[in-house]
XYZ file of C-alpha atoms in Angstrom:
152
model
C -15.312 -63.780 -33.750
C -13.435 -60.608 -33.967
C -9.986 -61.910 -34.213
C -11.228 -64.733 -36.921
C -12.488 -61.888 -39.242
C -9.324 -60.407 -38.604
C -7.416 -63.206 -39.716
C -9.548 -64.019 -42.669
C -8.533 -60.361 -43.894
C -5.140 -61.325 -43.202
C -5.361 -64.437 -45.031
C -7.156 -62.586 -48.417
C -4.459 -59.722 -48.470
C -1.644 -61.847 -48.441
C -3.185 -63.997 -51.491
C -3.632 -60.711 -52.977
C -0.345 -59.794 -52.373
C 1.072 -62.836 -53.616
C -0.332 -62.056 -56.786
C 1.306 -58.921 -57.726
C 5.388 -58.733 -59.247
C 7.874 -58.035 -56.024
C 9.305 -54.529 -55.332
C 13.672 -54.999 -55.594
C 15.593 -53.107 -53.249
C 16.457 -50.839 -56.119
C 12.450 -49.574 -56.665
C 12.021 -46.071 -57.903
C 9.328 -43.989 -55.793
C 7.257 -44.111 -58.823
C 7.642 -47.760 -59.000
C 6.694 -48.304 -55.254
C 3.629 -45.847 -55.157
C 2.268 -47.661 -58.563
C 3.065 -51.333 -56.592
C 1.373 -49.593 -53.469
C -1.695 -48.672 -56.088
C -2.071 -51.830 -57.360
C -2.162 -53.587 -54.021
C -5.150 -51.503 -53.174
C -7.131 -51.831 -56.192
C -6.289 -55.488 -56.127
C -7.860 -55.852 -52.219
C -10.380 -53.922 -53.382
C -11.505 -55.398 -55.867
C -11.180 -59.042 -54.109
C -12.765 -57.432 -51.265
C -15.898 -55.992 -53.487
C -18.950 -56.216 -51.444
C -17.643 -55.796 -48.061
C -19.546 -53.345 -46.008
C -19.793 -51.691 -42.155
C -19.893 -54.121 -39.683
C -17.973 -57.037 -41.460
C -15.658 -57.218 -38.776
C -15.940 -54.769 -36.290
C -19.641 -57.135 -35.767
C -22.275 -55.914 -33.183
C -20.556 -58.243 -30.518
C -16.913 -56.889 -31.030
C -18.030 -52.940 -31.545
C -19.909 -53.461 -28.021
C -16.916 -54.801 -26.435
C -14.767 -51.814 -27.414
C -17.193 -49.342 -26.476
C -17.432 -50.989 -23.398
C -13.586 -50.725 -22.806
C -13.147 -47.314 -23.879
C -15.874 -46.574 -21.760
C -14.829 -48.507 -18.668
C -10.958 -47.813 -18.997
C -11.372 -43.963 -19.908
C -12.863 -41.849 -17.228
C -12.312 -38.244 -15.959
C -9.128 -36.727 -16.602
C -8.245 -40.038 -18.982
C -10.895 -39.218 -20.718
C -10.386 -35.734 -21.508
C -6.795 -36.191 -22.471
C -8.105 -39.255 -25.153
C -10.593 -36.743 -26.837
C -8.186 -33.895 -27.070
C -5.919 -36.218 -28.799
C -8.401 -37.818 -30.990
C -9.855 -34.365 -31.903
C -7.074 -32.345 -32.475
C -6.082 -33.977 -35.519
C -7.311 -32.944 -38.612
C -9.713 -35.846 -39.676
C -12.456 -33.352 -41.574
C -13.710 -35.164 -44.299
C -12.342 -38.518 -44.091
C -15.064 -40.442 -45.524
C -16.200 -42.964 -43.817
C -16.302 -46.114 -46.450
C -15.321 -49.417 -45.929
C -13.275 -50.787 -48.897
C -12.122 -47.491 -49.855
C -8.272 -45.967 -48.916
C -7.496 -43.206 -46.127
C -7.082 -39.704 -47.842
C -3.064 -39.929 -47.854
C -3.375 -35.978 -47.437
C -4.904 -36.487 -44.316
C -3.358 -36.537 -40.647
C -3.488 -40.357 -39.235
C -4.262 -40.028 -35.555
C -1.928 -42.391 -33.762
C -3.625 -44.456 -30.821
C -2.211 -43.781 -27.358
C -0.162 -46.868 -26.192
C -2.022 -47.246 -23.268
C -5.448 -47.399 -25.224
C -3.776 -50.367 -27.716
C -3.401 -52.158 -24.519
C -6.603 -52.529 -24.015
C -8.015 -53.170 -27.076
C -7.828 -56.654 -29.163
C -4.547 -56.975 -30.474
C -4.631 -56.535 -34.445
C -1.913 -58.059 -36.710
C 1.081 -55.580 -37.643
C -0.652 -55.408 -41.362
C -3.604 -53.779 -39.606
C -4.161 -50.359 -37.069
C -6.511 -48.996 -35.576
C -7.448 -44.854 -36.468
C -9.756 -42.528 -34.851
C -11.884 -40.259 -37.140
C -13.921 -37.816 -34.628
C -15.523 -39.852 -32.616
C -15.549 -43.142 -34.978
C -13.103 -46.153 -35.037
C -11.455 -47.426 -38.590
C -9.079 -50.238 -39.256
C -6.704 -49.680 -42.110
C -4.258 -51.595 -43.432
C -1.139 -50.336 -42.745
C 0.509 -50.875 -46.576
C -2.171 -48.953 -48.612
C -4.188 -47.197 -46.240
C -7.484 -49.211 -47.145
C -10.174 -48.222 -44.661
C -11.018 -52.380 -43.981
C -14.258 -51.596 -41.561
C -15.239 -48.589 -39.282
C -17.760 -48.379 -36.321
C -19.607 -45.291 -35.293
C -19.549 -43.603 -31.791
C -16.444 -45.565 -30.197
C -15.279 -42.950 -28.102
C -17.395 -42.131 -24.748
């Protein structure tokens, strides 16, 4: 269920991508942030409606509690949270359909925690705010669906 709702995202972003004039090799900075603007509006706007829980559903958010849960004890555990929370995530809102504050530090998942966790397409990743779980697309930051209380 998970990875179909991951795929159908797939599917809608690359027919809103499709829709949009290429970048050239020879694209200004201005000319790839306004391209980079545009693709987010554009999901957004095709994606208007979408809320919590569209894909990270009851089933799938159990599962990765479950895992972080079950795969993260003791000292494992301790090193995740100290990773996760020394970022700088402070007010990162959580919204579905609405971009990652560019100004704010992305929290890179440990390797050995993307192991264990459903595989997500390279246009997708998975971010940490606090204790809380995002998916964002990896070209314009869009946060695609969150769950609350991942970590353990």
């Amino acid at each position: 269920m998970f990875e179909n709702r991951v795929k159908n995202y797939v599917k809608l972003r690359g027919k809103v991508k499709a829709k949009l004039p290429s970048l050239s090799k020879d694209s200004t900075p201005e000319q790839i942030e306004s391209y980079r603007k545009s693709f987010e509006e554009s999901l957004r706007a095709a994606r208007a409606g979408s809320k919590r829980g569209d894909i990270f559903v009851s089933a799938a958010a159990d599962y990765i509690r479950r895992t972080l849960r079950t795969e993260f004890k003791g000292k494992d555990r301790a090193e995740l949270r100290e990773i996760v929370f020394e970022a700088e995530t402070k007010g990162v809102p959580l919204r579905v359909n609405y971009p990652y504050p560019e100004t704010v530090e992305l929290t890179e998942m440990p390797p050995t925690l993307l192991l264990r966790l459903p595989q997500l397409p390279k246009e997708m990743r998975y971010r940490f705010v606090g204790c809380n779980m995002l998916l964002v697309d990896r070209d314009n930051n869009l946060i695609i669906d969150y769950m609350v209380d991942a970590l353990p």
